[in-house]
PDB file of C-alpha atoms in Angstrom:
ATOM      1  CA  MET A  14     -82.403 -42.499 -56.850  1.00 49.00           C
ATOM      2  CA  PRO A  15     -80.128 -41.141 -59.606  1.00 53.00           C
ATOM      3  CA  ARG A  16     -78.147 -39.119 -57.015  1.00 55.00           C
ATOM      4  CA  ILE A  17     -77.481 -42.204 -54.928  1.00 53.00           C
ATOM      5  CA  ARG A  18     -76.329 -44.049 -58.037  1.00 60.00           C
ATOM      6  CA  ALA A  19     -74.027 -41.183 -59.071  1.00 57.00           C
ATOM      7  CA  ALA A  20     -72.569 -41.023 -55.552  1.00 58.00           C
ATOM      8  CA  SER A  21     -71.913 -44.754 -55.440  1.00 83.00           C
ATOM      9  CA  VAL A  22     -70.220 -44.668 -58.855  1.00 76.00           C
ATOM     10  CA  ALA A  23     -68.036 -41.765 -57.758  1.00 81.00           C
ATOM     11  CA  GLU A  24     -67.276 -43.534 -54.478  1.00 86.00           C
ATOM     12  CA  HIS A  25     -66.398 -46.720 -56.346  1.00 78.00           C
ATOM     13  CA  ARG A  26     -64.064 -44.829 -58.699  1.00 83.00           C
ATOM     14  CA  SER A  27     -62.444 -43.112 -55.728  1.00 86.00           C
ATOM     15  CA  MET A  28     -61.845 -46.477 -54.033  1.00 89.00           C
ATOM     16  CA  GLN A  29     -60.362 -47.924 -57.228  1.00 90.00           C
ATOM     17  CA  ARG A  30     -58.073 -44.903 -57.628  1.00 91.00           C
ATOM     18  CA  ALA A  31     -56.943 -45.301 -54.003  1.00 91.00           C
ATOM     19  CA  ALA A  32     -56.331 -49.022 -54.594  1.00 93.00           C
ATOM     20  CA  LEU A  33     -54.234 -48.190 -57.659  1.00 93.00           C
ATOM     21  CA  LEU A  34     -52.178 -45.685 -55.668  1.00 92.00           C
ATOM     22  CA  ASP A  35     -51.668 -48.220 -52.866  1.00 90.00           C
ATOM     23  CA  ALA A  36     -50.564 -50.802 -55.413  1.00 93.00           C
ATOM     24  CA  ALA A  37     -48.207 -48.252 -56.984  1.00 89.00           C
ATOM     25  CA  ARG A  38     -46.666 -47.521 -53.563  1.00 87.00           C
ATOM     26  CA  THR A  39     -46.087 -51.227 -53.008  1.00 87.00           C
ATOM     27  CA  LEU A  40     -44.565 -51.742 -56.444  1.00 88.00           C
ATOM     28  CA  LEU A  41     -42.286 -48.730 -56.049  1.00 82.00           C
ATOM     29  CA  SER A  42     -41.104 -49.781 -52.619  1.00 77.00           C
ATOM     30  CA  GLU A  43     -40.465 -53.357 -53.775  1.00 80.00           C
ATOM     31  CA  GLY A  44     -38.760 -52.684 -57.082  1.00 78.00           C
ATOM     32  CA  GLY A  45     -38.415 -48.983 -57.848  1.00 73.00           C
ATOM     33  CA  THR A  46     -39.964 -47.300 -60.849  1.00 74.00           C
ATOM     34  CA  GLU A  47     -39.083 -50.210 -63.142  1.00 81.00           C
ATOM     35  CA  ALA A  48     -41.617 -52.296 -61.204  1.00 87.00           C
ATOM     36  CA  LEU A  49     -44.348 -49.697 -61.685  1.00 87.00           C
ATOM     37  CA  THR A  50     -46.073 -50.880 -64.859  1.00 90.00           C
ATOM     38  CA  PHE A  51     -49.721 -50.874 -65.860  1.00 93.00           C
ATOM     39  CA  PRO A  52     -49.828 -54.686 -66.136  1.00 94.00           C
ATOM     40  CA  ALA A  53     -48.431 -54.917 -62.593  1.00 95.00           C
ATOM     41  CA  LEU A  54     -50.950 -52.338 -61.327  1.00 94.00           C
ATOM     42  CA  ALA A  55     -53.766 -54.251 -62.990  1.00 94.00           C
ATOM     43  CA  GLU A  56     -52.589 -57.531 -61.476  1.00 94.00           C
ATOM     44  CA  ARG A  57     -52.251 -56.044 -57.970  1.00 93.00           C
ATOM     45  CA  THR A  58     -55.688 -54.459 -58.033  1.00 93.00           C
ATOM     46  CA  GLY A  59     -57.612 -57.054 -60.017  1.00 92.00           C
ATOM     47  CA  LEU A  60     -58.523 -54.485 -62.661  1.00 91.00           C
ATOM     48  CA  ALA A  61     -58.145 -54.957 -66.388  1.00 91.00           C
ATOM     49  CA  ARG A  62     -55.126 -53.151 -67.812  1.00 89.00           C
ATOM     50  CA  SER A  63     -57.463 -51.000 -69.904  1.00 90.00           C
ATOM     51  CA  SER A  64     -59.198 -49.930 -66.690  1.00 90.00           C
ATOM     52  CA  VAL A  65     -55.921 -48.638 -65.286  1.00 92.00           C
ATOM     53  CA  TYR A  66     -55.734 -46.272 -68.276  1.00 92.00           C
ATOM     54  CA  GLU A  67     -59.127 -44.852 -67.294  1.00 91.00           C
ATOM     55  CA  TYR A  68     -57.487 -43.483 -64.140  1.00 92.00           C
ATOM     56  CA  PHE A  69     -53.975 -42.642 -65.318  1.00 91.00           C
ATOM     57  CA  ARG A  70     -52.727 -41.822 -68.810  1.00 90.00           C
ATOM     58  CA  SER A  71     -49.144 -42.885 -68.060  1.00 85.00           C
ATOM     59  CA  ARG A  72     -46.760 -44.157 -65.421  1.00 83.00           C
ATOM     60  CA  ALA A  73     -45.607 -40.563 -64.956  1.00 79.00           C
ATOM     61  CA  ALA A  74     -49.192 -39.560 -64.125  1.00 84.00           C
ATOM     62  CA  VAL A  75     -49.262 -42.202 -61.373  1.00 86.00           C
ATOM     63  CA  VAL A  76     -45.976 -40.884 -59.999  1.00 80.00           C
ATOM     64  CA  GLU A  77     -47.189 -37.275 -60.157  1.00 80.00           C
ATOM     65  CA  GLU A  78     -50.326 -38.128 -58.192  1.00 84.00           C
ATOM     66  CA  LEU A  79     -48.296 -40.037 -55.620  1.00 82.00           C
ATOM     67  CA  CYS A  80     -46.091 -36.965 -55.250  1.00 77.00           C
ATOM     68  CA  GLU A  81     -49.153 -34.776 -54.690  1.00 81.00           C
ATOM     69  CA  VAL A  82     -50.567 -37.178 -52.098  1.00 84.00           C
ATOM     70  CA  ASP A  83     -47.494 -38.562 -50.318  1.00 81.00           C
ATOM     71  CA  PHE A  84     -44.940 -35.756 -50.194  1.00 82.00           C
ATOM     72  CA  PRO A  85     -47.194 -33.498 -48.080  1.00 84.00           C
ATOM     73  CA  VAL A  86     -47.629 -36.345 -45.571  1.00 85.00           C
ATOM     74  CA  TRP A  87     -43.845 -36.817 -45.432  1.00 84.00           C
ATOM     75  CA  ALA A  88     -43.318 -33.055 -44.997  1.00 88.00           C
ATOM     76  CA  ALA A  89     -45.989 -32.843 -42.271  1.00 91.00           C
ATOM     77  CA  GLU A  90     -44.253 -35.581 -40.290  1.00 92.00           C
ATOM     78  CA  VAL A  91     -40.903 -33.801 -40.622  1.00 93.00           C
ATOM     79  CA  ALA A  92     -42.517 -30.474 -39.622  1.00 94.00           C
ATOM     80  CA  ALA A  93     -44.166 -32.063 -36.577  1.00 96.00           C
ATOM     81  CA  ALA A  94     -40.836 -33.496 -35.424  1.00 96.00           C
ATOM     82  CA  MET A  95     -39.188 -30.112 -35.860  1.00 96.00           C
ATOM     83  CA  GLU A  96     -41.950 -28.336 -33.918  1.00 96.00           C
ATOM     84  CA  ARG A  97     -41.315 -30.598 -30.916  1.00 97.00           C
ATOM     85  CA  ALA A  98     -37.630 -29.586 -30.805  1.00 97.00           C
ATOM     86  CA  PRO A  99     -36.841 -26.882 -28.218  1.00 96.00           C
ATOM     87  CA  SER A 100     -33.913 -25.237 -30.047  1.00 96.00           C
ATOM     88  CA  ALA A 101     -32.728 -24.360 -33.532  1.00 96.00           C
ATOM     89  CA  GLU A 102     -30.064 -27.071 -33.322  1.00 96.00           C
ATOM     90  CA  GLY A 103     -32.724 -29.525 -32.175  1.00 97.00           C
ATOM     91  CA  LYS A 104     -34.888 -28.562 -35.147  1.00 97.00           C
ATOM     92  CA  VAL A 105     -32.029 -29.286 -37.555  1.00 96.00           C
ATOM     93  CA  GLU A 106     -31.416 -32.627 -35.854  1.00 97.00           C
ATOM     94  CA  ALA A 107     -35.140 -33.469 -36.030  1.00 97.00           C
ATOM     95  CA  TYR A 108     -35.172 -32.485 -39.725  1.00 96.00           C
ATOM     96  CA  VAL A 109     -32.441 -35.014 -40.472  1.00 96.00           C
ATOM     97  CA  ARG A 110     -33.563 -37.781 -38.109  1.00 96.00           C
ATOM     98  CA  GLN A 111     -37.236 -37.707 -39.117  1.00 95.00           C
ATOM     99  CA  GLN A 112     -36.523 -37.902 -42.829  1.00 91.00           C
ATOM    100  CA  LEU A 113     -34.175 -40.837 -42.292  1.00 92.00           C
ATOM    101  CA  ALA A 114     -36.673 -42.552 -39.979  1.00 90.00           C
ATOM    102  CA  LEU A 115     -39.304 -42.258 -42.710  1.00 85.00           C
ATOM    103  CA  VAL A 116     -37.026 -44.092 -45.157  1.00 81.00           C
ATOM    104  CA  GLY A 117     -37.577 -47.326 -43.270  1.00 69.00           C
ATOM    105  CA  ASP A 118     -41.312 -46.757 -42.896  1.00 69.00           C
ATOM    106  CA  GLY A 119     -43.182 -48.784 -45.516  1.00 59.00           C
ATOM    107  CA  ARG A 120     -45.722 -45.988 -45.961  1.00 58.00           C
ATOM    108  CA  HIS A 121     -42.957 -43.737 -47.231  1.00 62.00           C
ATOM    109  CA  ARG A 122     -40.730 -46.083 -49.211  1.00 62.00           C
ATOM    110  CA  ALA A 123     -42.511 -45.033 -52.394  1.00 64.00           C
ATOM    111  CA  VAL A 124     -41.451 -41.408 -51.810  1.00 65.00           C
ATOM    112  CA  VAL A 125     -37.834 -42.571 -51.657  1.00 63.00           C
ATOM    113  CA  ALA A 126     -38.236 -44.674 -54.806  1.00 62.00           C
ATOM    114  CA  ILE A 127     -39.870 -41.792 -56.657  1.00 63.00           C
ATOM    115  CA  SER A 128     -37.122 -39.377 -55.624  1.00 61.00           C
ATOM    116  CA  ALA A 129     -34.398 -41.711 -56.866  1.00 58.00           C
ATOM    117  CA  SER A 130     -35.973 -42.380 -60.249  1.00 58.00           C
ATOM    118  CA  GLU A 131     -35.540 -41.130 -63.760  1.00 54.00           C
ATOM    119  CA  LEU A 132     -38.853 -39.457 -64.499  1.00 62.00           C
ATOM    120  CA  ASP A 133     -40.385 -37.110 -66.995  1.00 67.00           C
ATOM    121  CA  ALA A 134     -40.116 -33.333 -66.580  1.00 73.00           C
ATOM    122  CA  GLY A 135     -43.533 -32.925 -64.906  1.00 69.00           C
ATOM    123  CA  ALA A 136     -42.850 -35.521 -62.241  1.00 67.00           C
ATOM    124  CA  ARG A 137     -39.324 -34.167 -61.656  1.00 70.00           C
ATOM    125  CA  GLU A 138     -40.756 -30.673 -61.191  1.00 76.00           C
ATOM    126  CA  LYS A 139     -43.252 -31.930 -58.589  1.00 71.00           C
ATOM    127  CA  ILE A 140     -40.436 -33.683 -56.727  1.00 71.00           C
ATOM    128  CA  ARG A 141     -38.254 -30.572 -56.949  1.00 74.00           C
ATOM    129  CA  ALA A 142     -41.095 -28.473 -55.541  1.00 76.00           C
ATOM    130  CA  ALA A 143     -41.683 -30.966 -52.728  1.00 74.00           C
ATOM    131  CA  HIS A 144     -37.988 -30.976 -51.843  1.00 74.00           C
ATOM    132  CA  GLY A 145     -38.035 -27.188 -51.986  1.00 80.00           C
ATOM    133  CA  GLY A 146     -40.791 -27.244 -49.387  1.00 81.00           C
ATOM    134  CA  LEU A 147     -38.675 -29.495 -47.167  1.00 81.00           C
ATOM    135  CA  VAL A 148     -35.641 -27.259 -47.543  1.00 87.00           C
ATOM    136  CA  ALA A 149     -37.702 -24.170 -46.677  1.00 89.00           C
ATOM    137  CA  MET A 150     -38.708 -25.794 -43.372  1.00 90.00           C
ATOM    138  CA  VAL A 151     -35.135 -25.766 -42.030  1.00 94.00           C
ATOM    139  CA  VAL A 152     -33.933 -22.381 -43.343  1.00 94.00           C
ATOM    140  CA  GLU A 153     -35.143 -20.443 -40.287  1.00 93.00           C
ATOM    141  CA  ALA A 154     -33.460 -22.821 -37.828  1.00 94.00           C
ATOM    142  CA  LEU A 155     -30.178 -22.570 -39.737  1.00 94.00           C
ATOM    143  CA  GLY A 156     -30.464 -18.763 -39.677  1.00 94.00           C
ATOM    144  CA  GLU A 157     -30.993 -18.885 -35.913  1.00 94.00           C
ATOM    145  CA  MET A 158     -27.832 -20.988 -35.642  1.00 93.00           C
ATOM    146  CA  GLY A 159     -25.887 -18.151 -37.299  1.00 92.00           C
ATOM    147  CA  HIS A 160     -25.464 -19.370 -40.864  1.00 92.00           C
ATOM    148  CA  GLY A 161     -24.790 -16.391 -43.119  1.00 94.00           C
ATOM    149  CA  GLN A 162     -26.522 -18.118 -46.032  1.00 95.00           C
ATOM    150  CA  PRO A 163     -29.219 -20.274 -44.427  1.00 95.00           C
ATOM    151  CA  ARG A 164     -30.981 -21.094 -47.714  1.00 94.00           C
ATOM    152  CA  LEU A 165     -27.754 -22.403 -49.251  1.00 94.00           C
ATOM    153  CA  ALA A 166     -26.952 -24.257 -46.015  1.00 94.00           C
ATOM    154  CA  ALA A 167     -30.440 -25.818 -46.101  1.00 94.00           C
ATOM    155  CA  MET A 168     -29.963 -27.035 -49.668  1.00 92.00           C
ATOM    156  CA  LEU A 169     -26.595 -28.548 -48.775  1.00 93.00           C
ATOM    157  CA  LEU A 170     -28.102 -30.111 -45.660  1.00 94.00           C
ATOM    158  CA  GLN A 171     -30.780 -31.735 -47.818  1.00 92.00           C
ATOM    159  CA  GLY A 172     -27.956 -33.122 -49.954  1.00 92.00           C
ATOM    160  CA  VAL A 173     -26.524 -34.795 -46.835  1.00 94.00           C
ATOM    161  CA  VAL A 174     -29.970 -36.217 -46.049  1.00 92.00           C
ATOM    162  CA  ASP A 175     -30.403 -37.456 -49.634  1.00 88.00           C
ATOM    163  CA  ALA A 176     -26.978 -39.146 -49.537  1.00 91.00           C
ATOM    164  CA  ALA A 177     -27.885 -40.827 -46.225  1.00 92.00           C
ATOM    165  CA  VAL A 178     -31.209 -41.972 -47.712  1.00 85.00           C
ATOM    166  CA  ARG A 179     -29.391 -43.577 -50.636  1.00 83.00           C
ATOM    167  CA  ARG A 180     -26.914 -45.237 -48.268  1.00 87.00           C
ATOM    168  CA  ILE A 181     -29.741 -46.689 -46.174  1.00 83.00           C
ATOM    169  CA  GLU A 182     -31.663 -47.799 -49.266  1.00 77.00           C
ATOM    170  CA  LEU A 183     -28.590 -49.547 -50.684  1.00 75.00           C
ATOM    171  CA  GLY A 184     -28.456 -51.687 -47.555  1.00 74.00           C
ATOM    172  CA  ALA A 185     -24.978 -50.381 -46.820  1.00 69.00           C
ATOM    173  CA  ALA A 186     -22.705 -52.202 -44.395  1.00 77.00           C
ATOM    174  CA  GLU A 187     -23.469 -49.617 -41.717  1.00 83.00           C
ATOM    175  CA  ASP A 188     -26.550 -49.911 -39.569  1.00 88.00           C
ATOM    176  CA  PRO A 189     -29.226 -47.320 -40.537  1.00 88.00           C
ATOM    177  CA  SER A 190     -28.960 -45.771 -37.062  1.00 91.00           C
ATOM    178  CA  SER A 191     -25.204 -45.280 -37.603  1.00 93.00           C
ATOM    179  CA  ILE A 192     -25.903 -43.611 -40.934  1.00 93.00           C
ATOM    180  CA  THR A 193     -28.483 -41.379 -39.251  1.00 94.00           C
ATOM    181  CA  ASP A 194     -26.093 -40.448 -36.438  1.00 95.00           C
ATOM    182  CA  ALA A 195     -23.346 -39.648 -38.967  1.00 94.00           C
ATOM    183  CA  ALA A 196     -25.734 -37.477 -41.003  1.00 95.00           C
ATOM    184  CA  VAL A 197     -26.814 -35.588 -37.865  1.00 96.00           C
ATOM    185  CA  ALA A 198     -23.155 -35.074 -36.865  1.00 95.00           C
ATOM    186  CA  MET A 199     -22.388 -33.811 -40.370  1.00 93.00           C
ATOM    187  CA  ALA A 200     -25.368 -31.448 -40.205  1.00 93.00           C
ATOM    188  CA  LEU A 201     -24.451 -30.025 -36.821  1.00 93.00           C
ATOM    189  CA  ARG A 202     -20.654 -30.177 -36.778  1.00 90.00           C
ATOM    190  CA  GLY A 203     -19.546 -30.526 -40.395  1.00 84.00           C
ATOM    191  CA  VAL A 204     -16.854 -32.966 -41.388  1.00 70.00           C
ATOM    192  CA  LYS A 205     -15.282 -32.738 -37.907  1.00 65.00           C
ATOM    193  CA  GLY A 206     -18.033 -35.107 -36.753  1.00 55.00           C
TER     194      GLY A 206
END
């Protein structure tokens, strides 16, 4: 019987941790990192605030775990979209379009909020590494398109994507699909459009 008890305790803790991460995603997507507080996490999950500290030592620790869990999902969806594209140019277009499509997806709004936030060095490093993984995915396609410095071009391309993400998140006057189309045009044809 002790093994069953230990398994159920571990399972319970795992479910509570998952509930805390879900609550953190919701808070981040609704109000950015300012909304991500331990009292708010406790309220959303029905746990005591002291219980939240049993799972995470700080807000940064919550963000770091979200990065570890959510960025790979985001990257996998971008990679899958790129794999479906038949050409290098199509892969670049898919890279841009899929990231911007994910901005509006509630499952991924927390990733956007995390990326836009002022965080501690550990969380920033995890985000930097995750973005580095995204950038690496498009380097080969840019090389195939004839860029002499595909890594640099990929980093600049990610800057275009990041600017489009911010524009969409701000609720800019333009429709998100117009922002996406403009970002794709910038990626493929430069400022000529």
